[in-house]
Amino acid sequence: MHVFLWIMKPVQMVDLQGQYANIREEIDEAVRRVLAEACYINGPAVPDFASALAAYTGVSHAVTCASGTDALQLALMALGLQPGDEVITVPFTFVSTVEVVAALGLKPVFVDVRPDTFCMDVSKLEAAMTSRTKVILPAHLFGQCADMETIMRSASAHHLFVVEDACQALGAQVTFSDGSVHQAGTMGDIGCISFFPTKNLGCFGDGGAVFTHDDDLAARIRSIANHGMSQKYYYDQVGINSRLDTLQAAVLQVKLRHLDEYIQSRQHAARLYDEALADCPAVITPAKASFSTHTYHQYTLRVAAEHRNALRQQLADAEVPTMVYYPCPLHLQTAYRDLGYREGDFPVSEALSKEVFSLPMHTELTPDQIQYITKQLKNVF
Ligand SMILES: *Cc1c(COP(=O)(O)O)cnc(C)c1O
């Protein structure tokens, strides 16, 4: 093990320095251009990046904003919902998915996730609907999409909006049964993307984007993100201030050109993990849905709950970092107690929160590092 450590770069959960080093000249040049132009708000890189992103995903409109959380908030603000309207979502996700619903005076209604893909269990959807249900808000967790074909069919049958939390899944592709292929975030009425630095397409700070094919929704989202303004200093609706900085847009323009290769490196790393762990029945490697590609924002394993923490400690002792996404489902969090849920309401989410942990996953992982990580993991059993 020590020999490995000498010749190998220390293993990190993510390696943003290594990723930057490989594209330093392109990035530095793009940043220098913004500094020279000194047009920090809505400079030319912002619409240029938005167009490139729309072209990449095939969506009609990509509206950039200040974060993935803001993207979700803008999406819900644009739908003309009333206080108390219900949004069906999942308790096993990052808090933003649910936080924006509650912050806008809407009511999050949870359905459990699937134990294999960690995404919304669509068989539970209809039972969660009431006369107040207005939106279905699936989260495409860890880099693959929820069952969007079923969600869209169900939404259409019940006249509901669909907002995709695609913050972890930019670049994932879903194939519908008619053979059509769709990018994450472009199937629902609105899709939300985050450019948080550790996301598959990350900037050097906060950033986000909202996708829609609908011209009217796009116009409303654009206006709400800019204080609800129609023409300068005239306001048609209550808005917020949510912008992607020109500097971040310039960084993202460069990194978008590398996104496909970044996704391929993650998929390659995942394949090496899968192969190395195939003979280790004590861990369950990530399942792939038949209809979605997996972009491996995270590579998340399941182990028996009683072994997880000791296992993580032993890996930490061998200098292998791991993380638990997410250790407590949202229906059991203090902030969401008023929703009235109790332990036992969402058994899959509750079990996963005790069983999952994620291995290092990023674009700079080497086969040596993966061999080292999986060897340490298998040594524990
Ligand atoms: C990262 C993330 C967000 C929020 O993104 P920020 O840019 O950090 O605001 C929302 N939902 C999910 C599932 C995420 O992973």
Short mmCIF file of C-alpha atoms and ligand atoms in Angstrom, two decimals:
data_model
loop_
_atom_site.label_atom_id
_atom_site.label_comp_id
_atom_site.label_asym_id
_atom_site.label_seq_id
_atom_site.Cartn_x
_atom_site.Cartn_y
_atom_site.Cartn_z
CA MET A 1 0.00 0.00 0.00
CA HIS A 2 2.79 2.44 0.80
CA VAL A 3 4.50 1.81 -2.51
CA PHE A 4 1.25 2.72 -4.20
CA LEU A 5 1.07 5.94 -2.20
CA TRP A 6 4.56 7.03 -3.23
CA ILE A 7 4.03 6.75 -6.95
CA MET A 8 0.42 7.80 -6.97
CA LYS A 9 -1.11 11.23 -6.66
CA PRO A 10 -3.17 11.35 -3.42
CA VAL A 11 -6.76 10.35 -4.10
CA GLN A 12 -9.30 13.16 -3.84
CA MET A 13 -13.10 13.08 -4.10
CA VAL A 14 -12.75 15.63 -6.91
CA ASP A 15 -9.61 17.10 -8.50
CA LEU A 16 -10.42 20.59 -9.73
CA GLN A 17 -6.77 21.65 -9.76
CA GLY A 18 -5.85 18.75 -12.02
CA GLN A 19 -8.75 19.52 -14.34
CA TYR A 20 -7.77 23.20 -14.56
CA ALA A 21 -4.10 22.34 -15.22
CA ASN A 22 -5.12 20.45 -18.38
CA ILE A 23 -7.01 23.41 -19.90
CA ARG A 24 -5.12 26.26 -18.24
CA GLU A 25 -4.18 28.11 -21.43
CA GLU A 26 -7.70 28.12 -22.84
CA ILE A 27 -9.18 29.22 -19.50
CA ASP A 28 -6.59 31.90 -18.78
CA GLU A 29 -7.06 33.35 -22.24
CA ALA A 30 -10.86 33.46 -21.81
CA VAL A 31 -10.54 35.07 -18.37
CA ARG A 32 -8.00 37.63 -19.63
CA ARG A 33 -10.40 38.62 -22.39
CA VAL A 34 -13.17 39.32 -19.87
CA LEU A 35 -10.79 41.33 -17.68
CA ALA A 36 -9.67 43.38 -20.69
CA GLU A 37 -13.25 44.10 -21.72
CA ALA A 38 -14.29 44.76 -18.09
CA CYS A 39 -17.91 43.99 -18.95
CA TYR A 40 -18.58 41.89 -15.87
CA ILE A 41 -22.37 41.79 -15.97
CA ASN A 42 -24.05 40.38 -19.10
CA GLY A 43 -20.87 40.67 -21.15
CA PRO A 44 -20.71 38.93 -24.55
CA ALA A 45 -19.64 35.57 -23.06
CA VAL A 46 -23.02 35.25 -21.32
CA PRO A 47 -25.28 35.07 -24.41
CA ASP A 48 -22.54 33.20 -26.30
CA PHE A 49 -22.39 30.52 -23.63
CA ALA A 50 -26.20 30.33 -23.40
CA SER A 51 -26.40 29.73 -27.17
CA ALA A 52 -23.68 27.09 -27.05
CA LEU A 53 -25.47 25.33 -24.19
CA ALA A 54 -28.79 25.40 -26.06
CA ALA A 55 -27.05 23.99 -29.14
CA TYR A 56 -25.38 21.26 -27.04
CA THR A 57 -28.67 20.09 -25.52
CA GLY A 58 -30.98 20.87 -28.43
CA VAL A 59 -33.25 22.94 -26.16
CA SER A 60 -34.92 26.04 -27.62
CA HIS A 61 -33.98 28.35 -24.74
CA ALA A 62 -31.19 28.21 -22.17
CA VAL A 63 -31.48 31.08 -19.67
CA THR A 64 -28.42 31.43 -17.48
CA CYS A 65 -28.73 32.39 -13.81
CA ALA A 66 -26.75 32.54 -10.59
CA SER A 67 -27.03 28.94 -9.34
CA GLY A 68 -28.87 25.66 -9.68
CA THR A 69 -30.98 26.58 -6.67
CA ASP A 70 -31.99 29.82 -8.40
CA ALA A 71 -32.74 27.86 -11.57
CA LEU A 72 -35.25 25.77 -9.59
CA GLN A 73 -36.72 28.88 -7.97
CA LEU A 74 -37.05 30.69 -11.31
CA ALA A 75 -38.73 27.63 -12.81
CA LEU A 76 -41.35 27.47 -10.07
CA MET A 77 -41.88 31.26 -10.07
CA ALA A 78 -42.54 31.20 -13.82
CA LEU A 79 -45.38 28.66 -13.63
CA GLY A 80 -47.94 31.01 -12.04
CA LEU A 81 -48.57 28.74 -9.04
CA GLN A 82 -50.66 29.69 -6.00
CA PRO A 83 -49.61 29.32 -2.35
CA GLY A 84 -50.39 25.80 -1.15
CA ASP A 85 -50.17 24.27 -4.62
CA GLU A 86 -48.47 20.89 -4.39
CA VAL A 87 -45.23 19.83 -5.98
CA ILE A 88 -44.51 16.10 -6.06
CA THR A 89 -40.83 15.41 -5.53
CA VAL A 90 -38.45 13.03 -3.73
CA PRO A 91 -36.96 13.09 -0.21
CA PHE A 92 -33.65 11.56 -1.33
CA THR A 93 -31.96 14.48 -3.11
CA PHE A 94 -29.94 17.60 -2.38
CA VAL A 95 -31.95 20.03 -0.27
CA SER A 96 -32.38 22.64 -3.04
CA THR A 97 -34.96 20.52 -4.85
CA VAL A 98 -37.34 20.83 -1.90
CA GLU A 99 -36.12 24.08 -0.34
CA VAL A 100 -37.31 26.26 -3.24
CA VAL A 101 -40.75 24.64 -3.13
CA ALA A 102 -41.14 25.44 0.56
CA ALA A 103 -39.57 28.91 0.26
CA LEU A 104 -42.17 29.90 -2.35
CA GLY A 105 -45.07 28.85 -0.08
CA LEU A 106 -45.78 25.75 -2.16
CA LYS A 107 -46.16 22.31 -0.59
CA PRO A 108 -43.61 19.57 -1.22
CA VAL A 109 -45.29 16.15 -1.45
CA PHE A 110 -42.85 13.29 -1.41
CA VAL A 111 -42.78 9.98 -3.22
CA ASP A 112 -40.05 7.45 -2.49
CA VAL A 113 -37.12 6.68 -4.80
CA ARG A 114 -36.11 3.38 -6.37
CA PRO A 115 -33.46 1.33 -4.52
CA ASP A 116 -31.56 0.58 -7.76
CA THR A 117 -31.33 3.94 -9.58
CA PHE A 118 -31.96 6.23 -6.55
CA CYS A 119 -34.41 8.22 -8.73
CA MET A 120 -38.17 8.81 -8.34
CA ASP A 121 -40.23 5.61 -8.10
CA VAL A 122 -42.81 6.49 -10.74
CA SER A 123 -45.12 3.67 -9.63
CA LYS A 124 -45.86 5.81 -6.54
CA LEU A 125 -46.70 8.95 -8.50
CA GLU A 126 -50.45 8.67 -9.04
CA ALA A 127 -51.16 7.85 -5.39
CA ALA A 128 -49.47 11.11 -4.34
CA MET A 129 -51.65 13.31 -6.57
CA THR A 130 -54.44 15.48 -5.15
CA SER A 131 -56.60 18.27 -6.56
CA ARG A 132 -53.85 20.72 -5.49
CA THR A 133 -51.05 18.94 -7.38
CA LYS A 134 -49.57 21.23 -10.03
CA VAL A 135 -46.00 20.08 -10.65
CA ILE A 136 -43.91 16.90 -10.75
CA LEU A 137 -40.29 17.68 -9.83
CA PRO A 138 -38.00 14.67 -10.30
CA ALA A 139 -34.28 14.88 -9.46
CA HIS A 140 -31.92 13.10 -11.86
CA LEU A 141 -29.70 11.86 -9.07
CA PHE A 142 -25.97 11.13 -9.37
CA GLY A 143 -25.93 11.57 -13.15
CA GLN A 144 -28.72 9.48 -14.63
CA CYS A 145 -32.29 10.47 -15.36
CA ALA A 146 -35.52 9.48 -13.68
CA ASP A 147 -38.07 7.64 -15.81
CA MET A 148 -39.04 10.75 -17.78
CA GLU A 149 -41.22 8.97 -20.33
CA THR A 150 -43.55 7.71 -17.60
CA ILE A 151 -43.40 11.04 -15.75
CA MET A 152 -44.30 12.99 -18.89
CA ARG A 153 -47.16 10.62 -19.72
CA SER A 154 -48.53 10.88 -16.19
CA ALA A 155 -48.15 14.69 -16.15
CA SER A 156 -49.93 14.99 -19.45
CA ALA A 157 -52.82 12.77 -18.29
CA HIS A 158 -53.28 14.93 -15.16
CA HIS A 159 -52.44 18.34 -16.69
CA LEU A 160 -49.40 18.90 -14.51
CA PHE A 161 -46.17 20.76 -15.17
CA VAL A 162 -42.87 18.90 -15.05
CA VAL A 163 -39.73 20.63 -13.76
CA GLU A 164 -36.58 18.52 -14.01
CA ASP A 165 -33.87 18.96 -11.41
CA ALA A 166 -31.07 18.06 -13.83
CA CYS A 167 -28.40 19.75 -11.69
CA GLN A 168 -26.39 16.51 -11.45
CA ALA A 169 -27.13 15.13 -14.90
CA LEU A 170 -26.22 17.61 -17.64
CA GLY A 171 -25.34 15.54 -20.72
CA ALA A 172 -27.27 12.41 -19.70
CA GLN A 173 -29.51 11.13 -22.49
CA VAL A 174 -32.87 9.42 -22.26
CA THR A 175 -34.23 7.19 -25.01
CA PHE A 176 -38.04 7.05 -25.22
CA SER A 177 -39.85 3.97 -26.52
CA ASP A 178 -40.40 5.67 -29.91
CA GLY A 179 -36.60 5.76 -30.27
CA SER A 180 -36.29 9.53 -29.75
CA VAL A 181 -33.29 10.62 -27.66
CA HIS A 182 -33.53 13.53 -25.21
CA GLN A 183 -30.98 15.41 -23.13
CA ALA A 184 -31.44 15.74 -19.36
CA GLY A 185 -33.34 18.93 -18.57
CA THR A 186 -35.02 19.19 -21.99
CA MET A 187 -37.95 16.79 -21.56
CA GLY A 188 -40.08 18.57 -18.97
CA ASP A 189 -41.69 22.01 -19.28
CA ILE A 190 -38.56 23.38 -17.58
CA GLY A 191 -35.16 21.87 -16.74
CA CYS A 192 -32.69 23.18 -14.16
CA ILE A 193 -28.90 22.93 -14.31
CA SER A 194 -26.16 23.83 -11.80
CA PHE A 195 -22.60 24.85 -12.58
CA PHE A 196 -21.38 24.43 -8.99
CA PRO A 197 -17.64 23.72 -9.30
CA THR A 198 -17.91 19.97 -8.61
CA LYS A 199 -20.77 19.36 -11.06
CA ASN A 200 -19.96 17.64 -14.37
CA LEU A 201 -19.84 21.08 -16.01
CA GLY A 202 -18.62 23.31 -13.20
CA CYS A 203 -17.57 26.95 -13.18
CA PHE A 204 -15.23 28.69 -10.72
CA GLY A 205 -17.99 29.81 -8.37
CA ASP A 206 -21.78 29.59 -8.55
CA GLY A 207 -23.80 29.40 -11.72
CA GLY A 208 -26.90 27.80 -13.19
CA ALA A 209 -29.23 27.63 -16.16
CA VAL A 210 -32.89 27.05 -16.93
CA PHE A 211 -33.97 25.14 -20.04
CA THR A 212 -37.31 25.32 -21.80
CA HIS A 213 -38.75 24.78 -25.28
CA ASP A 214 -41.62 27.18 -24.53
CA ASP A 215 -41.12 30.76 -25.80
CA ASP A 216 -43.52 32.32 -23.26
CA LEU A 217 -41.96 30.49 -20.31
CA ALA A 218 -38.49 31.49 -21.51
CA ALA A 219 -39.50 35.15 -21.69
CA ARG A 220 -41.04 34.98 -18.21
CA ILE A 221 -37.98 33.22 -16.72
CA ARG A 222 -35.67 35.80 -18.31
CA SER A 223 -37.74 38.64 -16.92
CA ILE A 224 -38.06 37.15 -13.40
CA ALA A 225 -34.28 36.57 -13.27
CA ASN A 226 -33.89 40.29 -14.04
CA HIS A 227 -36.14 41.79 -11.31
CA GLY A 228 -39.32 41.09 -13.30
CA MET A 229 -38.36 43.89 -15.63
CA SER A 230 -39.98 44.35 -19.07
CA GLN A 231 -38.32 47.57 -20.20
CA LYS A 232 -35.71 49.45 -18.23
CA TYR A 233 -37.08 50.40 -14.80
CA TYR A 234 -40.60 49.07 -15.54
CA TYR A 235 -41.55 45.89 -13.69
CA ASP A 236 -44.34 43.54 -14.77
CA GLN A 237 -43.97 40.96 -12.03
CA VAL A 238 -42.08 40.32 -8.81
CA GLY A 239 -38.65 39.08 -9.74
CA ILE A 240 -35.23 38.37 -8.29
CA ASN A 241 -31.68 39.21 -9.30
CA SER A 242 -30.09 36.04 -10.62
CA ARG A 243 -27.31 36.34 -13.18
CA LEU A 244 -24.41 34.24 -14.38
CA ASP A 245 -21.27 36.44 -14.17
CA THR A 246 -19.45 37.11 -17.44
CA LEU A 247 -16.31 35.56 -15.93
CA GLN A 248 -18.15 32.33 -15.13
CA ALA A 249 -19.75 32.27 -18.58
CA ALA A 250 -16.30 32.62 -20.16
CA VAL A 251 -14.99 29.70 -18.08
CA LEU A 252 -18.05 27.62 -18.94
CA GLN A 253 -17.70 28.35 -22.66
CA VAL A 254 -14.28 26.71 -22.55
CA LYS A 255 -15.34 23.82 -20.35
CA LEU A 256 -18.49 23.04 -22.37
CA ARG A 257 -16.18 22.15 -25.27
CA HIS A 258 -14.69 19.46 -23.01
CA LEU A 259 -17.95 18.20 -21.47
CA ASP A 260 -18.30 15.11 -23.65
CA GLU A 261 -14.74 14.04 -22.92
CA TYR A 262 -15.31 14.73 -19.19
CA ILE A 263 -18.40 12.54 -19.23
CA GLN A 264 -16.45 9.83 -21.05
CA SER A 265 -13.67 9.89 -18.43
CA ARG A 266 -16.27 9.52 -15.69
CA GLN A 267 -17.93 6.64 -17.54
CA HIS A 268 -14.54 5.01 -18.04
CA ALA A 269 -13.70 5.35 -14.34
CA ALA A 270 -17.12 3.88 -13.46
CA ARG A 271 -16.49 0.91 -15.76
CA LEU A 272 -13.15 0.25 -14.06
CA TYR A 273 -14.81 0.46 -10.63
CA ASP A 274 -17.62 -1.87 -11.78
CA GLU A 275 -15.13 -4.43 -13.09
CA ALA A 276 -12.91 -4.30 -10.01
CA LEU A 277 -15.88 -4.64 -7.65
CA ALA A 278 -17.72 -7.33 -9.62
CA ASP A 279 -16.26 -10.06 -7.37
CA CYS A 280 -17.14 -8.23 -4.15
CA PRO A 281 -20.72 -9.24 -3.29
CA ALA A 282 -20.73 -7.14 -0.11
CA VAL A 283 -21.05 -3.94 -2.15
CA ILE A 284 -23.79 -3.10 -4.63
CA THR A 285 -22.41 -1.11 -7.56
CA PRO A 286 -24.58 1.58 -9.20
CA ALA A 287 -27.41 0.28 -11.38
CA LYS A 288 -28.00 1.79 -14.79
CA ALA A 289 -31.55 2.45 -15.91
CA SER A 290 -32.28 0.88 -19.32
CA PHE A 291 -33.57 4.18 -20.74
CA SER A 292 -30.89 6.65 -19.55
CA THR A 293 -27.17 7.04 -20.00
CA HIS A 294 -25.24 7.63 -16.76
CA THR A 295 -22.88 10.58 -16.49
CA TYR A 296 -21.61 9.50 -13.05
CA HIS A 297 -21.74 12.79 -11.23
CA GLN A 298 -21.27 10.39 -8.32
CA TYR A 299 -20.26 6.73 -8.18
CA THR A 300 -22.43 5.56 -5.30
CA LEU A 301 -22.25 2.15 -3.66
CA ARG A 302 -24.56 0.44 -1.20
CA VAL A 303 -23.38 -1.75 1.68
CA ALA A 304 -25.13 -3.19 4.72
CA ALA A 305 -25.97 -0.24 6.97
CA GLU A 306 -24.13 -1.74 9.94
CA HIS A 307 -20.85 -1.89 7.98
CA ARG A 308 -20.90 1.48 6.27
CA ASN A 309 -19.28 3.73 8.82
CA ALA A 310 -16.50 1.31 9.78
CA LEU A 311 -15.83 0.73 6.11
CA ARG A 312 -15.57 4.44 5.42
CA GLN A 313 -13.22 4.82 8.39
CA GLN A 314 -10.95 2.04 7.10
CA LEU A 315 -10.87 3.66 3.68
CA ALA A 316 -10.09 7.02 5.27
CA ASP A 317 -7.20 5.34 7.15
CA ALA A 318 -5.87 4.21 3.75
CA GLU A 319 -6.18 7.81 2.46
CA VAL A 320 -9.25 7.05 0.36
CA PRO A 321 -11.85 9.77 0.87
CA THR A 322 -15.54 8.89 0.59
CA MET A 323 -18.73 10.90 1.07
CA VAL A 324 -22.31 10.10 2.00
CA TYR A 325 -24.86 11.69 -0.32
CA TYR A 326 -27.22 11.98 1.56
CA PRO A 327 -27.11 10.96 5.23
CA CYS A 328 -30.65 12.06 6.19
CA PRO A 329 -33.65 12.15 3.83
CA LEU A 330 -35.42 15.49 3.61
CA HIS A 331 -38.73 14.33 5.15
CA LEU A 332 -36.86 13.68 8.42
CA GLN A 333 -35.02 17.01 8.52
CA THR A 334 -35.92 19.55 11.21
CA ALA A 335 -36.58 22.26 8.61
CA TYR A 336 -39.30 20.15 6.97
CA ARG A 337 -40.93 18.74 10.11
CA ASP A 338 -44.04 20.84 9.49
CA LEU A 339 -44.81 18.76 6.41
CA GLY A 340 -45.91 16.10 8.89
CA TYR A 341 -43.93 13.14 7.63
CA ARG A 342 -42.56 10.48 9.96
CA GLU A 343 -39.86 7.85 10.02
CA GLY A 344 -41.11 4.87 8.02
CA ASP A 345 -42.97 6.98 5.42
CA PHE A 346 -40.28 6.53 2.75
CA PRO A 347 -38.48 3.28 3.58
CA VAL A 348 -36.25 3.20 0.50
CA SER A 349 -34.93 6.74 1.02
CA GLU A 350 -34.42 5.99 4.70
CA ALA A 351 -32.54 2.75 4.00
CA LEU A 352 -30.39 4.38 1.31
CA SER A 353 -29.40 7.20 3.63
CA LYS A 354 -27.88 4.54 5.92
CA GLU A 355 -26.38 2.33 3.20
CA VAL A 356 -24.92 4.55 0.49
CA PHE A 357 -21.50 6.08 0.14
CA SER A 358 -19.74 7.57 -2.85
CA LEU A 359 -16.21 6.81 -4.03
CA PRO A 360 -13.89 9.43 -5.54
CA MET A 361 -15.21 10.30 -9.02
CA HIS A 362 -13.77 12.95 -11.30
CA THR A 363 -12.17 13.49 -14.68
CA GLU A 364 -8.60 13.04 -13.49
CA LEU A 365 -8.91 9.63 -11.78
CA THR A 366 -6.25 7.22 -13.04
CA PRO A 367 -6.51 3.44 -13.43
CA ASP A 368 -3.78 3.18 -10.72
CA GLN A 369 -5.87 5.17 -8.31
CA ILE A 370 -8.98 3.11 -9.06
CA GLN A 371 -7.01 -0.10 -8.56
CA TYR A 372 -5.72 1.25 -5.25
CA ILE A 373 -9.17 2.38 -4.08
CA THR A 374 -10.90 -0.88 -4.97
CA LYS A 375 -8.07 -2.95 -3.46
CA GLN A 376 -8.42 -1.08 -0.17
CA LEU A 377 -12.18 -1.53 -0.29
CA LYS A 378 -11.93 -5.26 -0.93
CA ASN A 379 -9.31 -5.65 1.82
CA VAL A 380 -11.97 -4.63 4.33
CA PHE A 381 -14.11 -7.66 3.51
C1 LIG B 1 -26.12 20.96 -6.88
C2 LIG B 1 -27.58 20.69 -6.85
C3 LIG B 1 -28.54 21.70 -6.78
C4 LIG B 1 -28.22 23.14 -6.53
O1 LIG B 1 -27.22 23.69 -7.22
P1 LIG B 1 -26.43 25.00 -6.69
O2 LIG B 1 -25.83 25.48 -7.96
O3 LIG B 1 -25.47 24.56 -5.67
O4 LIG B 1 -27.45 25.97 -6.16
C5 LIG B 1 -29.87 21.35 -6.84
N1 LIG B 1 -30.27 20.09 -6.94
C6 LIG B 1 -29.40 19.07 -6.98
C7 LIG B 1 -29.90 17.67 -7.09
C8 LIG B 1 -28.03 19.34 -6.91
O5 LIG B 1 -27.16 18.32 -6.92
#
